[in-house]
Every structure is written in structure tokens, then in C-alpha cells.
Short mmCIF file of C-alpha atoms in Angstrom, two decimals:
data_model
loop_
_atom_site.label_atom_id
_atom_site.label_comp_id
_atom_site.label_asym_id
_atom_site.label_seq_id
_atom_site.Cartn_x
_atom_site.Cartn_y
_atom_site.Cartn_z
CA MET W 1 107.39 77.66 70.07
CA ALA W 2 110.59 79.66 70.36
CA LEU W 3 112.44 81.06 67.37
CA THR W 4 115.38 78.80 66.48
CA ALA W 5 118.89 80.15 66.36
CA ASP W 6 119.09 80.09 62.57
CA ALA W 7 115.51 81.24 61.89
CA THR W 8 116.74 84.66 60.74
CA ASP W 9 119.17 83.05 58.32
CA THR W 10 118.31 83.92 54.71
CA ARG W 11 118.29 80.20 53.83
CA ASN W 12 115.04 79.88 55.83
CA ALA W 13 113.44 83.08 54.53
CA ILE W 14 110.52 82.12 52.29
CA GLY W 15 109.03 85.52 51.50
CA SER W 16 107.67 88.77 52.85
CA ILE W 17 104.37 90.23 54.06
CA THR W 18 102.41 92.10 51.38
CA GLU W 19 99.10 92.72 53.21
CA VAL W 20 97.92 92.81 56.83
CA HIS W 21 94.17 92.52 57.48
CA GLY W 22 93.79 92.34 61.23
CA PRO W 23 94.97 88.85 62.28
CA VAL W 24 95.23 87.70 58.62
CA VAL W 25 98.42 88.35 56.64
CA VAL W 26 99.09 87.76 52.96
CA ILE W 27 102.65 86.57 52.29
CA ARG W 28 104.43 86.53 48.93
CA CYS W 29 106.57 83.39 48.90
CA THR W 30 109.50 82.19 46.85
CA LYS W 31 108.39 78.65 47.70
CA LEU W 32 104.92 77.75 48.99
CA PRO W 33 104.94 76.16 52.45
CA PRO W 34 102.39 73.37 53.09
CA LEU W 35 99.07 74.13 54.78
CA ARG W 36 99.27 74.32 58.59
CA GLN W 37 103.00 75.01 58.43
CA ALA W 38 104.25 77.29 61.23
CA LEU W 39 105.98 80.44 59.96
CA CYS W 40 107.56 83.27 61.93
CA ALA W 41 108.69 86.86 61.67
CA TYR W 42 111.22 88.57 63.89
CA PHE W 43 111.01 92.17 65.07
CA ASP W 44 111.94 94.18 68.17
CA HIS W 45 113.50 91.07 69.74
CA GLU W 46 110.14 89.29 69.58
CA THR W 47 108.86 86.42 67.50
CA CYS W 48 105.50 86.52 65.76
CA MET W 49 104.16 83.10 64.72
CA PHE W 50 101.81 82.40 61.81
CA GLU W 51 99.93 79.32 60.61
CA VAL W 52 99.31 78.80 56.89
CA HIS W 53 95.60 78.47 56.06
CA GLN W 54 95.23 79.18 52.32
CA HIS W 55 97.23 79.02 49.07
CA LEU W 56 95.95 81.92 46.97
CA ASP W 57 98.05 81.29 43.86
CA GLN W 58 101.52 80.04 42.97
CA ARG W 59 103.22 82.80 44.97
CA HIS W 60 100.82 84.01 47.69
CA ILE W 61 99.43 82.47 50.87
CA ARG W 62 97.09 83.62 53.65
CA ALA W 63 98.20 82.93 57.20
CA ILE W 64 96.67 83.59 60.61
CA THR W 65 98.79 85.27 63.26
CA LEU W 66 99.17 83.57 66.62
CA HIS W 67 100.19 86.81 68.37
CA ARG W 68 98.95 90.36 68.46
CA THR W 69 99.53 92.05 65.12
CA SER W 70 100.87 95.39 66.38
CA GLY W 71 104.31 95.90 64.84
CA LEU W 72 103.66 93.90 61.66
CA HIS W 73 104.16 95.80 58.41
CA ARG W 74 104.48 95.26 54.67
CA GLY W 75 107.84 94.03 53.49
CA MET W 76 108.62 92.19 56.73
CA THR W 77 110.62 89.02 56.06
CA VAL W 78 108.92 85.74 56.96
CA TYR W 79 110.81 82.57 57.85
CA ASP W 80 109.85 78.90 57.70
CA THR W 81 110.14 76.92 60.94
CA GLY W 82 110.16 73.69 58.93
CA ALA W 83 107.19 72.06 60.70
CA PRO W 84 103.65 72.64 61.98
CA LEU W 85 103.25 74.13 65.44
CA HIS W 86 104.85 71.90 68.09
CA VAL W 87 104.69 72.14 71.89
CA PRO W 88 107.28 70.96 74.45
CA VAL W 89 106.07 68.00 76.49
CA THR W 90 107.52 66.69 79.73
CA SER W 91 106.46 64.72 82.77
CA GLN W 92 106.98 67.93 84.76
CA CYS W 93 104.14 69.76 82.97
CA LEU W 94 101.58 69.13 85.73
CA GLY W 95 100.98 72.03 88.08
CA ARG W 96 101.81 74.56 85.36
CA LEU W 97 99.94 77.35 83.58
CA LEU W 98 100.88 77.59 79.89
CA ASN W 99 99.96 79.37 76.68
CA ILE W 100 99.35 77.88 73.22
CA PHE W 101 103.11 77.45 72.61
CA GLY W 102 103.75 75.65 75.91
CA GLU W 103 105.38 78.77 77.34
CA PRO W 104 104.80 79.60 81.03
CA LEU W 105 102.14 82.08 82.13
CA ASP W 106 102.76 81.47 85.84
CA GLY W 107 106.10 83.29 86.14
CA LYS W 108 108.05 80.06 86.61
CA ALA W 109 110.90 78.68 84.53
CA PRO W 110 110.13 77.35 81.02
CA LEU W 111 109.51 73.63 80.64
CA SER W 112 112.55 71.40 80.06
CA PRO W 113 111.05 69.24 77.31
CA ASP W 114 111.57 65.50 76.95
CA THR W 115 110.41 65.94 73.36
CA TYR W 116 108.09 68.02 71.16
CA ARG W 117 104.68 67.00 69.82
CA ASN W 118 102.77 68.28 66.79
CA ILE W 119 99.48 69.88 67.85
CA HIS W 120 97.91 68.49 64.65
CA GLY W 121 98.65 64.90 65.63
CA THR W 122 96.58 62.18 64.02
CA PRO W 123 93.90 60.33 66.04
CA VAL W 124 94.70 56.95 67.55
CA ALA W 125 94.45 54.12 65.01
CA LEU W 126 91.10 52.34 65.10
CA TRP W 127 92.61 49.04 66.25
CA ASP W 128 94.46 50.75 69.14
CA ALA W 129 91.45 52.64 70.50
CA VAL W 130 89.21 51.18 73.17
CA GLY W 131 85.55 51.95 73.71
CA THR W 132 83.93 53.73 76.59
CA GLY W 133 84.09 51.93 79.91
CA ALA W 134 82.24 51.90 83.19
CA ILE W 135 80.58 54.81 84.95
CA LEU W 136 83.03 57.43 86.23
CA GLU W 137 81.58 58.54 89.57
CA THR W 138 81.75 62.26 90.31
CA GLY W 139 80.11 62.37 93.73
CA ILE W 140 77.50 64.78 92.30
CA LYS W 141 74.10 63.18 92.95
CA VAL W 142 72.01 64.44 90.04
CA ILE W 143 74.70 63.64 87.47
CA ASP W 144 75.65 60.18 88.79
CA LEU W 145 71.96 59.25 88.95
CA LEU W 146 70.42 60.68 85.77
CA CYS W 147 73.23 61.51 83.29
CA PRO W 148 76.30 59.57 84.43
CA PHE W 149 79.78 60.23 83.11
CA ILE W 150 81.41 57.40 81.22
CA ARG W 151 85.11 56.59 81.53
CA GLY W 152 86.67 57.49 78.22
CA GLY W 153 83.49 59.26 77.07
CA LYS W 154 82.62 62.85 76.25
CA THR W 155 80.21 64.95 78.29
CA GLY W 156 78.85 68.38 77.44
CA LEU W 157 77.63 70.97 79.94
CA PHE W 158 75.09 73.07 78.07
CA GLY W 159 73.80 76.38 79.32
CA GLY W 160 73.60 80.11 78.84
CA ALA W 161 75.65 82.68 80.70
CA GLY W 162 75.68 82.54 84.49
CA VAL W 163 74.02 79.17 85.16
CA GLY W 164 77.07 77.48 86.73
CA LYS W 165 79.02 75.72 83.95
CA THR W 166 82.46 76.77 85.21
CA VAL W 167 81.64 75.91 88.85
CA LEU W 168 80.52 72.44 87.79
CA VAL W 169 83.70 71.99 85.72
CA MET W 170 85.86 72.86 88.74
CA GLU W 171 83.98 70.37 90.91
CA PHE W 172 84.61 67.63 88.31
CA MET W 173 88.33 68.39 88.35
CA GLN W 174 88.37 68.02 92.13
CA ALA W 175 86.41 64.76 91.92
CA VAL W 176 88.80 63.19 89.41
CA ALA W 177 91.81 64.16 91.53
CA ALA W 178 90.24 62.98 94.81
CA LEU W 179 88.20 59.93 93.76
CA HIS W 180 90.19 58.53 90.85
CA GLN W 181 93.76 59.76 91.47
CA GLY W 182 93.74 61.07 87.90
CA VAL W 183 95.08 64.24 86.33
CA SER W 184 93.29 67.08 84.58
CA VAL W 185 94.16 69.16 81.53
CA PHE W 186 92.17 72.39 81.38
CA ALA W 187 91.83 74.30 78.10
CA GLY W 188 90.55 77.84 78.63
CA VAL W 189 89.23 78.87 75.21
CA GLY W 190 88.28 82.53 74.98
CA GLU W 191 88.30 82.94 78.76
CA ARG W 192 88.10 86.41 80.22
CA ILE W 193 91.35 87.34 81.96
CA ARG W 194 89.45 87.79 85.24
CA GLU W 195 87.94 84.29 84.96
CA ALA W 196 91.29 82.71 84.16
CA HIS W 197 92.92 84.43 87.13
CA GLU W 198 90.14 83.41 89.54
CA LEU W 199 90.10 79.83 88.27
CA TRP W 200 93.86 79.46 88.65
CA HIS W 201 93.75 80.67 92.26
CA GLU W 202 90.69 78.59 93.17
CA ILE W 203 92.23 75.43 91.71
CA SER W 204 95.41 76.19 93.63
CA GLU W 205 93.59 76.83 96.92
CA ALA W 206 91.59 73.61 96.46
CA GLY W 207 94.86 71.65 96.36
CA VAL W 208 94.19 70.27 92.86
CA LEU W 209 96.84 72.27 90.97
CA PRO W 210 99.66 69.65 91.33
CA GLN W 211 97.46 67.21 89.35
CA THR W 212 96.36 69.83 86.80
CA LEU W 213 97.80 71.40 83.68
CA MET W 214 96.09 74.64 82.68
CA MET W 215 96.34 76.25 79.24
CA PHE W 216 94.71 79.53 78.24
CA GLY W 217 93.97 81.22 74.96
CA GLN W 218 92.30 84.31 76.33
CA MET W 219 89.50 86.40 74.90
CA ASP W 220 91.78 89.32 73.97
CA GLU W 221 94.15 87.16 71.94
CA SER W 222 94.18 86.46 68.21
CA PRO W 223 91.37 84.21 66.89
CA GLY W 224 94.17 81.90 65.73
CA VAL W 225 95.14 81.34 69.35
CA ARG W 226 91.54 80.68 70.44
CA PHE W 227 91.14 78.34 67.47
CA ARG W 228 94.24 76.25 68.26
CA ILE W 229 94.50 76.34 72.07
CA GLY W 230 92.17 73.32 72.31
CA LEU W 231 94.48 71.27 70.07
CA SER W 232 97.52 72.34 72.10
CA ALA W 233 95.87 71.26 75.35
CA LEU W 234 94.67 68.01 73.79
CA THR W 235 98.27 67.29 72.71
CA TYR W 236 99.32 67.41 76.37
CA ALA W 237 96.38 65.18 77.34
CA GLU W 238 97.50 62.64 74.71
CA TYR W 239 101.05 62.79 76.07
CA LEU W 240 99.85 62.12 79.64
CA ARG W 241 97.73 59.22 78.33
CA ASP W 242 100.36 57.65 76.06
CA SER W 243 103.63 58.28 77.90
CA LEU W 244 102.60 58.49 81.56
CA HIS W 245 99.57 56.11 81.31
CA LYS W 246 97.35 58.43 83.30
CA GLU W 247 93.59 58.65 83.77
CA VAL W 248 93.11 62.09 82.16
CA LEU W 249 90.16 64.44 82.50
CA PHE W 250 90.27 66.82 79.52
CA VAL W 251 88.25 69.93 80.32
CA MET W 252 87.40 72.55 77.70
CA ASP W 253 85.76 75.78 78.76
CA ASN W 254 84.28 76.94 76.48
CA ILE W 255 84.13 74.93 73.26
CA PHE W 256 81.62 77.39 71.76
CA ARG W 257 84.44 79.97 71.77
CA PHE W 258 86.43 77.55 69.62
CA VAL W 259 83.57 77.55 67.10
CA GLN W 260 83.38 81.34 67.28
CA ALA W 261 87.11 81.67 66.60
CA GLY W 262 86.73 79.34 63.60
CA SER W 263 83.88 81.49 62.31
CA GLU W 264 85.97 84.63 62.70
CA ILE W 265 88.90 83.08 60.84
CA SER W 266 86.61 81.76 58.10
CA SER W 267 85.23 85.25 57.49
CA LEU W 268 88.71 86.79 57.45
CA LEU W 269 89.80 84.20 54.88
CA GLY W 270 86.91 85.23 52.63
CA ARG W 271 84.74 82.12 52.83
CA MET W 272 81.01 82.49 52.34
CA PRO W 273 79.13 81.89 55.62
CA ALA W 274 76.73 78.94 55.91
CA THR W 275 73.79 78.29 58.24
CA VAL W 276 73.06 81.15 60.68
CA GLY W 277 76.35 82.78 59.67
CA TYR W 278 78.60 79.94 60.84
CA GLN W 279 81.59 78.80 58.79
CA PRO W 280 80.95 76.17 56.09
CA THR W 281 83.65 73.99 57.70
CA LEU W 282 81.92 73.91 61.13
CA ILE W 283 81.19 70.15 61.17
CA THR W 284 84.72 69.25 60.04
CA GLU W 285 86.45 71.51 62.55
CA VAL W 286 84.44 70.19 65.49
CA ALA W 287 85.02 66.57 64.37
CA GLU W 288 88.76 67.14 63.98
CA LEU W 289 88.97 68.07 67.65
CA GLN W 290 86.48 65.55 69.02
CA ASP W 291 87.85 62.53 67.16
CA ARG W 292 91.19 62.84 68.93
CA ILE W 293 89.56 62.48 72.37
CA LEU W 294 90.01 58.72 72.62
CA SER W 295 91.13 56.10 75.11
CA THR W 296 93.74 53.41 74.50
CA ARG W 297 95.01 50.38 76.39
CA ASP W 298 97.61 52.66 77.99
CA GLY W 299 95.23 55.23 79.47
CA ALA W 300 91.91 57.01 79.17
CA ILE W 301 90.89 60.53 78.22
CA THR W 302 87.51 61.50 79.61
CA SER W 303 86.29 64.82 78.28
CA VAL W 304 84.06 67.44 79.88
CA GLN W 305 83.18 70.37 77.63
CA ALA W 306 81.32 73.48 78.70
CA VAL W 307 79.11 74.63 75.84
CA TYR W 308 77.67 78.13 75.82
CA VAL W 309 74.18 78.01 74.31
CA PRO W 310 73.46 81.29 72.46
CA ALA W 311 70.10 82.73 73.49
CA ASP W 312 69.43 79.41 75.33
CA ASP W 313 68.65 77.89 71.91
CA MET W 314 69.55 74.19 71.86
CA THR W 315 68.78 74.03 68.11
CA ASP W 316 71.70 76.34 67.27
CA PRO W 317 73.89 74.70 64.53
CA ALA W 318 77.08 74.96 66.63
CA VAL W 319 75.36 73.31 69.61
CA GLY W 320 74.02 70.56 67.32
CA ALA W 321 77.47 69.92 65.82
CA ILE W 322 78.99 69.49 69.27
CA LEU W 323 76.06 67.46 70.65
CA SER W 324 76.43 64.82 67.92
CA HIS W 325 79.84 63.76 69.35
CA LEU W 326 78.85 63.48 73.01
CA ASP W 327 78.00 60.46 75.14
CA SER W 328 76.31 62.44 77.92
CA SER W 329 74.66 65.85 77.90
CA VAL W 330 74.07 67.87 81.07
CA VAL W 331 71.70 70.76 80.39
CA LEU W 332 71.85 73.61 82.89
CA SER W 333 68.60 75.54 83.06
CA ARG W 334 68.04 79.18 83.96
CA ALA W 335 64.63 78.17 85.34
CA GLN W 336 66.26 75.72 87.77
CA ALA W 337 68.77 78.36 88.88
CA GLY W 338 65.87 80.79 89.41
CA LYS W 339 64.29 78.31 91.85
CA GLY W 340 67.55 78.03 93.81
CA ILE W 341 68.19 74.51 92.53
CA TYR W 342 72.00 74.11 92.34
CA PRO W 343 73.56 72.52 90.41
CA ALA W 344 70.95 73.88 88.00
CA VAL W 345 70.69 70.63 86.02
CA GLU W 346 67.46 70.17 84.06
CA PRO W 347 66.87 66.42 84.66
CA LEU W 348 64.26 66.00 81.91
CA GLN W 349 66.53 67.40 79.19
CA SER W 350 69.80 65.85 80.38
CA GLY W 351 70.76 62.27 79.67
CA SER W 352 73.29 59.75 78.46
CA ARG W 353 73.30 57.37 75.52
CA LEU W 354 74.39 54.65 77.95
CA MET W 355 71.31 54.94 80.16
CA ASP W 356 70.39 51.27 79.81
CA ARG W 357 70.17 48.21 82.03
CA HIS W 358 73.29 46.63 80.53
CA THR W 359 75.53 49.56 81.48
CA LEU W 360 73.89 50.78 84.69
CA GLY W 361 72.49 47.56 86.10
CA ASP W 362 68.84 46.87 86.84
CA ARG W 363 68.68 48.73 90.17
CA HIS W 364 70.28 51.99 89.00
CA TYR W 365 68.25 52.00 85.78
CA ALA W 366 64.93 51.36 87.56
CA ILE W 367 65.53 54.06 90.20
CA ALA W 368 66.67 56.62 87.60
CA GLN W 369 63.60 55.98 85.47
CA ALA W 370 61.26 56.24 88.46
CA VAL W 371 62.84 59.53 89.58
CA ARG W 372 62.56 60.91 86.05
CA GLU W 373 58.88 59.82 85.85
CA HIS W 374 58.07 61.58 89.14
CA LEU W 375 59.78 64.79 88.02
CA ALA W 376 58.09 64.63 84.60
CA ARG W 377 54.64 64.21 86.15
CA TYR W 378 55.31 67.12 88.52
CA HIS W 379 56.35 69.26 85.55
CA GLU W 380 53.08 68.38 83.74
CA LEU W 381 51.02 69.38 86.78
CA GLU W 382 52.80 72.65 87.62
CA ASP W 383 50.37 74.82 85.65
CA VAL W 384 47.36 73.11 87.23
CA ILE W 385 48.85 73.61 90.70
CA ALA W 386 49.55 77.29 89.97
CA MET W 387 45.93 77.91 88.92
CA LEU W 388 43.89 75.63 91.18
CA GLY W 389 46.21 74.58 93.99
CA VAL W 390 47.62 71.19 94.86
CA GLU W 391 44.44 70.30 96.81
CA GLU W 392 42.53 69.88 93.53
CA LEU W 393 44.76 67.01 92.39
CA SER W 394 43.91 63.36 92.94
CA GLN W 395 45.39 61.64 95.99
CA GLN W 396 47.86 59.75 93.80
CA ASP W 397 49.01 62.92 91.99
CA GLN W 398 49.38 64.77 95.30
CA GLN W 399 51.67 62.00 96.52
CA ILE W 400 53.73 62.10 93.31
CA VAL W 401 54.07 65.91 93.49
CA MET W 402 55.13 65.79 97.16
CA ARG W 403 57.80 63.15 96.48
CA ALA W 404 58.96 64.88 93.29
CA ARG W 405 59.46 68.18 95.12
CA LYS W 406 61.52 66.41 97.80
CA LEU W 407 63.56 64.59 95.17
CA GLN W 408 64.15 67.88 93.35
CA ARG W 409 65.53 69.40 96.53
CA TYR W 410 67.47 66.28 97.46
CA LEU W 411 69.32 66.46 94.12
CA THR W 412 70.76 69.86 95.10
CA GLN W 413 74.21 69.76 96.62
CA PRO W 414 76.80 72.11 98.16
CA PHE W 415 80.12 72.08 96.29
CA ARG W 416 83.61 72.17 97.73
CA VAL W 417 84.68 74.87 95.27
CA THR W 418 81.94 77.23 96.47
CA ALA W 419 82.32 76.55 100.21
CA SER W 420 84.28 79.77 100.80
CA HIS W 421 81.46 81.81 99.21
CA THR W 422 78.41 80.04 100.63
CA GLY W 423 79.72 79.04 104.04
CA ILE W 424 78.33 75.52 103.47
CA ALA W 425 80.90 72.71 103.42
CA GLY W 426 80.94 70.83 100.12
CA VAL W 427 80.02 67.15 100.03
CA SER W 428 80.67 64.22 97.73
CA VAL W 429 78.02 61.49 97.75
CA PRO W 430 78.80 57.93 96.57
CA LEU W 431 76.45 56.57 93.92
CA THR W 432 75.31 53.69 96.18
CA THR W 433 74.19 56.23 98.82
CA THR W 434 72.32 58.29 96.21
CA LEU W 435 70.50 55.19 94.97
CA THR W 436 69.57 54.11 98.50
CA ASP W 437 68.21 57.58 99.35
CA CYS W 438 66.20 57.88 96.14
CA GLU W 439 64.77 54.42 96.66
CA ALA W 440 63.62 55.51 100.12
CA PHE W 441 61.99 58.67 98.70
CA LEU W 442 60.12 56.60 96.09
CA ARG W 443 58.90 54.12 98.73
CA GLY W 444 57.57 56.96 100.84
CA ASP W 445 60.02 56.57 103.75
CA TYR W 446 60.51 60.36 103.87
CA ASP W 447 56.91 61.43 103.26
CA GLU W 448 56.66 62.92 106.75
CA ILE W 449 59.74 65.13 106.73
CA PRO W 450 59.59 68.77 105.56
CA GLU W 451 60.97 69.67 102.12
CA GLU W 452 63.59 72.02 103.56
CA HIS W 453 65.29 69.09 105.30
CA CYS W 454 66.11 67.66 101.87
CA TYR W 455 67.67 70.83 100.48
CA MET W 456 71.45 71.40 100.03
CA ARG W 457 72.69 68.37 101.90
CA GLY W 458 74.62 65.22 101.12
CA SER W 459 72.96 61.96 102.02
CA MET W 460 69.75 61.60 104.03
CA GLN W 461 71.57 59.66 106.71
CA GLY W 462 70.63 60.97 110.13
CA VAL W 463 67.46 62.74 108.97
CA LYS W 464 64.63 61.65 111.24
CA THR W 465 61.39 60.56 109.58
#
């Protein structure tokens, strides 16, 4: 949000900085601006933006800086922009890399906006919103079979560090561009600069960048930026949905960093922490973001959110707050990754609230349940097998274990985004093919083939029994 020509005019000056505490500033005002108003200060030919978060008394406010604070000092004049933070929106925004203000990070010319939109826009009215729709195929076998994405729904990818959340996110973005001719909006919340740089180049090399808008609030930036970058990106997703009538995939990596930024701001504002040290406003802040991810008659926003799980603890309050808003949850397991199962989806912990016959159809539901039952029985017997050997099991259990191990390996898959690293060409498998193959495994059609023939491949077509 650029400084307007008359922003340094004394008619817009509302006060001056009296205290600077890291990214929090206390401003003495002649007239109190409303909460969430965007303010600015001007120094060394640069603009520093603030957002009002607290009214302390009749003359003082606390605001969070949306830039680095070096250069701020007491007595600096603060100006009122006259509105909350707005971003420039245009049909030419796709293929660009932007910051929280809609300014370019890719070295190209600034956007020529059709209009500006408030990042604190209100959710779609209840009567204009439409519910979740049919299954949104991704071409990823384990997800389409056991925890399918829903058009217009919200999906969370849960996992600790290094289990493949970002790789899976990139594959989804490719799938939406290739299979559904949709567009993607990527919000990098608290990304490391190295990760952001690699992701940008990989998306570009994959040919998906022209259908993608990427926004970053990086790890080294103010907590105010990390706290609001998700709303900025969501504002662009709403614009693409409402004005361009697009099928939008809204990707947030990582929404836990959004919660962390909110916790940091809450502490700086002097609020008492709540459960496990999180901010008392945790539930409200998560809901404020999630409730704007809606579909209308004009277009759909389907959300995929990577969720870092601290210490692999799924009972963490932040994880619970996010989980309550989701339609599907994909849990990535370190144990699965340790076995070489990629994507490292834990099928017994992952699922969807729409896993029913009405949504999936009888055939898909029956096959998914049978696969889950085989994998669950194998999991129950793993300790027995480790101690006594598979030969000590009953004939029926031996058959279940054999088929479960083959199904486990069949549900691995090489990705297009990792092809340059692994040397294995990525594949996308239609849901009908996945169902046919799993049905054959359950019938025993592939009982005679070795397990390694099921590993890291697409369909079973052409595999000799």
C-alpha cells in the first residue's frame, strides 16, 4: 500500500510515536483512529505502515508495524491513510510474486490495479454461499481413495518437520492447473527465504506459474506481516472467485506460523496467555480466516492448508482449533516416511467428514473401507509378526497381511515435482483406475506378484500376475 501524495500533509497527521517496543509502537493521537486502521510514517524516502490493534486510553493507541522497525524513533509523526489495509487487484495478478501490500517481489513492474480491496473483507452472506460439492480429484491415489478433497472444502496437511507437506502442496497446485484448469493462490506464511526461492523456481519450471499467484510474508519479517499475509492472499482468491469466476485453489503454507505470529503479537500487546501459552483469541483469529474460505455461485475456493504439528502432538490447542474447521485431514507420519512410504500419509489417522455412501457412491465407499480394514488389521498384527514371524499367524491373517503390505506399497506414488531429484517420472492416476486396482488387490488378483512390483508406480496396468 503506497504512501499517497498528501500523506505527509499536516491535515492527515494524527499524532506521534511515544514508545517503540520491537514491532509494537505506542502512538499519542490527537484523534483516535478506529481499530484495524492503516497508519503510516515517512522517513528516509520510505514508508512504514502500521495497523491499529489497541486503544489504551483517550489519547494513546498500540499499533503493530508491517515493516522492519529500524529507523523508527520517538517523536516521529504518524499519518492516517483513511482506511484499513487495501491491496491492488487486477486480472493480470496471475503469474506474479507479491508481498503483503500487493507490491512485486519478482523484479517486474507493479500491478496496474482495476480496483483496491480491503484485506479485512466480510465473509460471503449466508444466502450467497454454496455448500461443498463433488470430489475434487488430485491424481494422488492414497488421497483420492481414503481422504478425498472436496470442491469448495478445506483440507489440512498435518505433520512435523520434514515429512513432505510442501512437496504435497506443490503437487496439488499442479493437479488443479492440469486436471481442472483452475488457478492457485499460494500464501507463504513464515516461509524461510530459501524455501520461498526454491518454491518459486520449482513452480516456474513446472509450468504452473502462469496460473498461480504467490504471496510471501517471510520468517524474518514483522509478526504483523506474518499475521496478515494470509488475509491479503485470501483477498486475491476472493477477487479471482468473484470477478473472474475461477476455480481457485487457496494454499496456505504454513497456517501454524499464522497462529505463532498471533501469539507473538498477543504477548507484545500485553495480553495474558491462555492454554499452553497460546493467545486467548486463538479460536477467534483462526475462525476469522477460515470463515472467509467459501464458495459462491460465481466460483469456488478450495483450500489446502499445511499445518505444522509441534512435537508431532495432534492434541496441541492450535492444531485442534484449525482441525475443527476442516472437511478433510491428511496426516503425514514420520513412521511412514521412515519406511520409505511416500507420500507419507497415515491412512488410519487421515479421513474426510464426507466419507459416506451418499457422497462417494457405494463402490468407492466399500473399497475404501475394505482397504482401511486390511491396513488396520496389519497394524494390529505388526508386533506379533516382529516377535514370532508371519508364519505363526492363521492362514486368513497371513493373506490379509500380504495384501495389506501390497496395498501399502501400491499407495506410494512418484510426483512430478520431485522427478528432477528422484529420476522417476511423476504420474497422475485417475480415481477410477485406483478403485479398479484396489478391487483387484482385495480379490487376490495380485497375490502372486512380488511386493516390489507394487512400489512407486502409477496403475497396475501391464503388471503380470
